[in-house]
Amino acid sequence: MVVHPAPGHATGTLVNAFLHHCGLPPVPVEADTAPDESSEQQLSESDDEASMLPVVPSASLRPGIVHRLDKGTTGLLVIAKDEYSLVHLSDQFRARSVQRTYQSITLGCPSPAAGQVSTNIGRDSADRKKMAAFPVGSSRGRNALSGYRVVQALGDGSSALVEWQLQTGRTHQIRVHAKKIGHSLFGDDAYGGAGGSAVSTVGRGKSLRQAAVWKALKDLNRPALHAQTLGFTHPISGDRLQFTSELPSDFQHTLLQLSNLQ
């Protein structure tokens, strides 16, 4: 589901559903300002999730939206129902006190089986639609830190179920860091995890395996990334809340397909 109304997606978005739920009128779509989550071309000039959101956002542009998920990523996203909650939750994202874990499928199996990836992340100078990793301390981008662990090697280790925990919230962070360690996300065409790269890595030169990988890519048709857990402090009660989202059916189907490769 597209998050924000935009040209070509004036209805049927998460914001539309949220406004209907709250009994509020639909928002106007302005061609020159409305973001378009339906396209990889529309990315914020900021590389930090929290800084994409003003302290008091424009009610006509981001009503209640605290953060976002990349196009194709499934899972949990928190929405504020009033301005106080929006500011409080946005502050938690800025302070990095929100707990977020993601499940992914990678090309190949990372080694070591657990570790941290620390880089700067900024705009890819060769393609402004994408992000890229740069050395920590460089003048390019901002620091990004991700922890990962291999949950399960799939099949003969040609792919793996990998859990990620974000310490920062840069745009495309997991996807960029997965590519950085040489294990792009399965189905992620923008960062080398789809097409011939996936077929070569997972198919291992066997025609039947390669055909099965092509089918798995077609069936999934998105990066294999799922926002599984989300933890934050309730803005009103102060209680610590923790939510979990089960893996969606297409993700589970891909896991089965890759596990059964011969």
CSV table of C-alpha atoms in Angstrom, one decimal:
chain,number,residue,atom,x,y,z
A,1,MET,CA,0.0,0.0,0.0
A,2,VAL,CA,1.3,3.5,-0.9
A,3,VAL,CA,1.7,5.6,2.2
A,4,HIS,CA,1.0,9.1,1.1
A,5,PRO,CA,-1.4,10.5,-1.5
A,6,ALA,CA,0.4,11.7,-4.6
A,7,PRO,CA,-0.3,12.2,-8.3
A,8,GLY,CA,-1.5,8.9,-9.6
A,9,HIS,CA,-2.3,7.7,-6.1
A,10,ALA,CA,-4.8,10.2,-4.7
A,11,THR,CA,-6.8,7.5,-3.0
A,12,GLY,CA,-6.3,4.0,-1.6
A,13,THR,CA,-3.2,5.1,0.5
A,14,LEU,CA,-2.4,4.5,4.1
A,15,VAL,CA,-3.0,8.2,4.8
A,16,ASN,CA,-6.5,8.0,3.2
A,17,ALA,CA,-7.3,5.0,5.4
A,18,PHE,CA,-6.1,6.8,8.5
A,19,LEU,CA,-8.1,9.9,7.8
A,20,HIS,CA,-11.3,7.8,7.2
A,21,HIS,CA,-10.7,5.9,10.4
A,22,CYS,CA,-10.4,9.2,12.3
A,23,GLY,CA,-13.4,10.8,10.5
A,24,LEU,CA,-11.3,13.4,8.9
A,25,PRO,CA,-11.7,14.8,5.3
A,26,PRO,CA,-9.3,13.6,2.6
A,27,VAL,CA,-6.2,15.8,1.9
A,28,PRO,CA,-5.6,17.6,-1.3
A,29,VAL,CA,-2.8,16.3,-3.5
A,30,GLU,CA,-0.3,18.9,-4.7
A,31,ALA,CA,1.8,17.8,-7.6
A,32,ASP,CA,4.8,19.8,-6.6
A,33,THR,CA,5.0,18.8,-2.9
A,34,ALA,CA,3.3,15.4,-2.3
A,35,PRO,CA,5.8,12.5,-1.9
A,36,ASP,CA,5.2,9.4,-4.0
A,37,GLU,CA,6.1,6.2,-2.2
A,38,SER,CA,4.9,4.2,-5.3
A,39,SER,CA,8.2,5.1,-7.0
A,40,GLU,CA,11.8,4.5,-6.1
A,41,GLN,CA,12.4,7.8,-7.8
A,42,GLN,CA,10.9,9.9,-5.0
A,43,LEU,CA,13.3,9.8,-2.1
A,44,SER,CA,13.8,12.4,0.5
A,45,GLU,CA,16.9,14.6,0.2
A,46,SER,CA,17.6,13.7,3.8
A,47,ASP,CA,19.2,10.3,4.5
A,48,ASP,CA,17.7,10.1,8.0
A,49,GLU,CA,14.2,8.7,8.6
A,50,ALA,CA,13.6,11.0,11.6
A,51,SER,CA,14.8,14.1,9.9
A,52,MET,CA,12.4,13.6,7.0
A,53,LEU,CA,9.6,14.6,9.4
A,54,PRO,CA,9.2,18.1,10.8
A,55,VAL,CA,8.5,18.5,14.5
A,56,VAL,CA,5.0,19.7,13.6
A,57,PRO,CA,4.3,18.3,10.1
A,58,SER,CA,2.0,19.8,7.5
A,59,ALA,CA,-1.4,18.4,8.2
A,60,SER,CA,-2.0,18.3,4.5
A,61,LEU,CA,1.0,16.2,3.7
A,62,ARG,CA,1.9,13.7,6.5
A,63,PRO,CA,-1.0,13.5,8.9
A,64,GLY,CA,0.0,11.1,11.7
A,65,ILE,CA,2.9,9.4,9.8
A,66,VAL,CA,5.9,9.1,12.1
A,67,HIS,CA,8.2,7.0,9.8
A,68,ARG,CA,8.0,5.0,6.7
A,69,LEU,CA,8.9,1.7,5.1
A,70,ASP,CA,10.5,1.3,1.7
A,71,LYS,CA,8.4,0.4,-1.3
A,72,GLY,CA,7.9,-3.4,-1.1
A,73,THR,CA,8.8,-3.8,2.5
A,74,THR,CA,6.1,-5.4,4.7
A,75,GLY,CA,5.5,-5.2,8.4
A,76,LEU,CA,5.0,-2.7,11.2
A,77,LEU,CA,4.6,1.0,11.0
A,78,VAL,CA,3.3,3.3,13.8
A,79,ILE,CA,0.9,6.2,13.2
A,80,ALA,CA,0.0,9.0,15.6
A,81,LYS,CA,-3.6,10.0,16.1
A,82,ASP,CA,-2.9,13.5,17.5
A,83,GLU,CA,-0.2,16.1,17.3
A,84,TYR,CA,1.2,15.5,20.8
A,85,SER,CA,1.7,11.8,20.1
A,86,LEU,CA,3.2,12.6,16.7
A,87,VAL,CA,5.8,14.9,18.3
A,88,HIS,CA,6.6,12.4,21.1
A,89,LEU,CA,7.0,9.4,18.8
A,90,SER,CA,9.1,11.4,16.4
A,91,ASP,CA,11.4,12.4,19.3
A,92,GLN,CA,11.8,8.7,20.1
A,93,PHE,CA,12.9,8.0,16.6
A,94,ARG,CA,15.4,10.9,16.7
A,95,ALA,CA,16.7,9.7,20.1
A,96,ARG,CA,17.1,6.1,18.7
A,97,SER,CA,15.1,4.6,21.5
A,98,VAL,CA,12.6,2.8,19.2
A,99,GLN,CA,13.4,-0.9,18.9
A,100,ARG,CA,13.1,-2.3,15.4
A,101,THR,CA,14.0,-5.7,14.0
A,102,TYR,CA,13.6,-6.9,10.4
A,103,GLN,CA,13.7,-10.3,8.8
A,104,SER,CA,15.3,-10.6,5.3
A,105,ILE,CA,16.4,-13.2,2.8
A,106,THR,CA,19.9,-12.7,1.5
A,107,LEU,CA,21.9,-14.0,-1.5
A,108,GLY,CA,24.4,-16.3,0.1
A,109,CYS,CA,24.9,-16.8,3.8
A,110,PRO,CA,26.8,-14.0,5.7
A,111,SER,CA,30.0,-15.0,7.5
A,112,PRO,CA,30.5,-14.5,10.3
A,113,ALA,CA,27.0,-15.5,11.2
A,114,ALA,CA,26.5,-12.4,13.4
A,115,GLY,CA,28.0,-9.0,13.4
A,116,GLN,CA,27.6,-5.2,12.9
A,117,VAL,CA,27.9,-3.1,9.8
A,118,SER,CA,29.1,0.5,10.3
A,119,THR,CA,29.3,2.9,7.4
A,120,ASN,CA,28.2,6.3,6.3
A,121,ILE,CA,25.1,6.2,4.0
A,122,GLY,CA,24.4,8.9,1.5
A,123,ARG,CA,23.2,9.5,-2.0
A,124,ASP,CA,24.8,7.4,-4.7
A,125,SER,CA,26.5,10.0,-7.0
A,126,ALA,CA,26.0,7.6,-10.0
A,127,ASP,CA,22.3,7.2,-9.4
A,128,ARG,CA,20.4,9.8,-7.2
A,129,LYS,CA,17.5,7.4,-6.9
A,130,LYS,CA,19.6,5.1,-4.7
A,131,MET,CA,21.8,5.3,-1.6
A,132,ALA,CA,25.4,4.1,-1.1
A,133,ALA,CA,27.8,3.2,1.6
A,134,PHE,CA,30.8,5.4,2.4
A,135,PRO,CA,33.6,5.1,5.0
A,136,VAL,CA,32.8,6.2,8.5
A,137,GLY,CA,34.1,9.6,9.1
A,138,SER,CA,34.0,10.6,5.5
A,139,SER,CA,32.4,13.8,4.3
A,140,ARG,CA,29.8,11.7,2.4
A,141,GLY,CA,26.5,10.7,4.1
A,142,ARG,CA,25.7,10.1,7.7
A,143,ASN,CA,26.7,7.3,10.1
A,144,ALA,CA,24.6,4.2,9.9
A,145,LEU,CA,24.9,1.1,12.2
A,146,SER,CA,23.1,-2.2,11.7
A,147,GLY,CA,23.4,-5.4,13.6
A,148,TYR,CA,22.7,-8.7,11.9
A,149,ARG,CA,22.5,-12.4,12.7
A,150,VAL,CA,21.9,-15.5,10.5
A,151,VAL,CA,18.7,-17.1,11.7
A,152,GLN,CA,18.8,-20.0,9.2
A,153,ALA,CA,20.9,-21.0,6.2
A,154,LEU,CA,18.5,-22.0,3.4
A,155,GLY,CA,19.1,-25.1,1.3
A,156,ASP,CA,22.9,-25.5,0.9
A,157,GLY,CA,23.7,-22.0,2.1
A,158,SER,CA,23.1,-20.3,-1.2
A,159,SER,CA,20.7,-18.0,0.6
A,160,ALA,CA,19.8,-17.3,4.2
A,161,LEU,CA,17.1,-15.9,6.6
A,162,VAL,CA,18.9,-13.0,8.3
A,163,GLU,CA,17.6,-10.8,11.1
A,164,TRP,CA,18.6,-7.1,11.3
A,165,GLN,CA,18.4,-4.7,14.2
A,166,LEU,CA,18.7,-1.0,13.4
A,167,GLN,CA,20.7,1.3,15.6
A,168,THR,CA,20.1,4.2,13.1
A,169,GLY,CA,17.4,4.9,10.6
A,170,ARG,CA,18.9,5.9,7.3
A,171,THR,CA,17.1,5.6,4.0
A,172,HIS,CA,17.5,2.1,2.5
A,173,GLN,CA,19.8,1.2,5.4
A,174,ILE,CA,19.4,-2.5,5.5
A,175,ARG,CA,19.4,-2.9,1.8
A,176,VAL,CA,22.6,-0.8,1.5
A,177,HIS,CA,24.3,-2.7,4.3
A,178,ALA,CA,23.3,-6.1,3.0
A,179,LYS,CA,25.0,-5.1,-0.3
A,180,LYS,CA,28.0,-3.8,1.5
A,181,ILE,CA,28.7,-7.2,3.2
A,182,GLY,CA,28.3,-8.9,-0.2
A,183,HIS,CA,24.8,-10.4,0.5
A,184,SER,CA,22.2,-8.3,-1.2
A,185,LEU,CA,18.5,-8.9,-0.3
A,186,PHE,CA,16.8,-11.5,-2.5
A,187,GLY,CA,14.5,-9.7,-5.0
A,188,ASP,CA,16.1,-6.3,-4.4
A,189,ASP,CA,16.7,-5.1,-8.0
A,190,ALA,CA,18.0,-1.7,-7.0
A,191,TYR,CA,20.8,-3.1,-4.9
A,192,GLY,CA,21.9,-6.2,-6.9
A,193,GLY,CA,19.7,-8.9,-5.4
A,194,ALA,CA,17.5,-9.7,-8.4
A,195,GLY,CA,17.8,-10.9,-12.0
A,196,GLY,CA,21.0,-12.5,-13.1
A,197,SER,CA,22.8,-11.8,-9.8
A,198,ALA,CA,20.3,-13.8,-7.8
A,199,VAL,CA,20.1,-16.6,-10.3
A,200,SER,CA,23.8,-16.9,-10.5
A,201,THR,CA,24.4,-16.9,-6.7
A,202,VAL,CA,21.4,-19.0,-5.7
A,203,GLY,CA,21.1,-21.1,-8.9
A,204,ARG,CA,24.8,-22.2,-8.8
A,205,GLY,CA,24.9,-23.0,-12.5
A,206,LYS,CA,22.3,-25.7,-12.4
A,207,SER,CA,19.5,-25.3,-14.9
A,208,LEU,CA,16.7,-26.6,-12.7
A,209,ARG,CA,17.8,-24.5,-9.7
A,210,GLN,CA,18.1,-21.5,-11.9
A,211,ALA,CA,14.6,-22.0,-13.2
A,212,ALA,CA,13.3,-22.3,-9.6
A,213,VAL,CA,15.1,-19.1,-8.6
A,214,TRP,CA,13.6,-17.2,-11.5
A,215,LYS,CA,10.2,-18.5,-10.3
A,216,ALA,CA,10.8,-17.4,-6.7
A,217,LEU,CA,11.8,-14.0,-7.9
A,218,LYS,CA,8.7,-13.6,-10.0
A,219,ASP,CA,6.4,-14.9,-7.2
A,220,LEU,CA,7.9,-12.5,-4.6
A,221,ASN,CA,8.3,-9.5,-6.9
A,222,ARG,CA,9.8,-7.3,-4.2
A,223,PRO,CA,12.8,-7.1,-1.9
A,224,ALA,CA,12.6,-9.9,0.8
A,225,LEU,CA,12.4,-7.6,3.8
A,226,HIS,CA,9.9,-7.5,6.6
A,227,ALA,CA,9.6,-5.2,9.6
A,228,GLN,CA,8.9,-7.8,12.2
A,229,THR,CA,9.1,-6.0,15.6
A,230,LEU,CA,8.5,-2.5,16.8
A,231,GLY,CA,9.0,-1.3,20.3
A,232,PHE,CA,8.4,2.2,21.7
A,233,THR,CA,7.1,4.2,24.7
A,234,HIS,CA,3.4,5.1,24.7
A,235,PRO,CA,3.2,8.9,24.4
A,236,ILE,CA,0.4,9.2,27.0
A,237,SER,CA,0.8,6.3,29.5
A,238,GLY,CA,4.5,6.0,29.4
A,239,ASP,CA,4.2,2.2,29.1
A,240,ARG,CA,6.8,0.4,27.0
A,241,LEU,CA,5.0,-1.3,24.1
A,242,GLN,CA,6.3,-4.1,21.9
A,243,PHE,CA,4.6,-5.4,18.7
A,244,THR,CA,5.3,-8.3,16.4
A,245,SER,CA,4.2,-9.0,12.9
A,246,GLU,CA,4.3,-12.5,11.5
A,247,LEU,CA,6.1,-13.1,8.2
A,248,PRO,CA,3.7,-12.6,5.3
A,249,SER,CA,2.6,-15.5,3.1
A,250,ASP,CA,4.7,-14.5,0.1
A,251,PHE,CA,7.8,-14.3,2.3
A,252,GLN,CA,7.1,-17.7,3.8
A,253,HIS,CA,6.6,-19.1,0.3
A,254,THR,CA,9.9,-17.8,-0.8
A,255,LEU,CA,11.6,-19.3,2.2
A,256,LEU,CA,10.1,-22.7,1.3
A,257,GLN,CA,11.1,-22.4,-2.3
A,258,LEU,CA,14.7,-21.6,-1.5
A,259,SER,CA,14.9,-24.2,1.3
A,260,ASN,CA,13.8,-26.9,-1.2
A,261,LEU,CA,16.4,-26.2,-3.9
A,262,GLN,CA,18.3,-29.3,-5.0
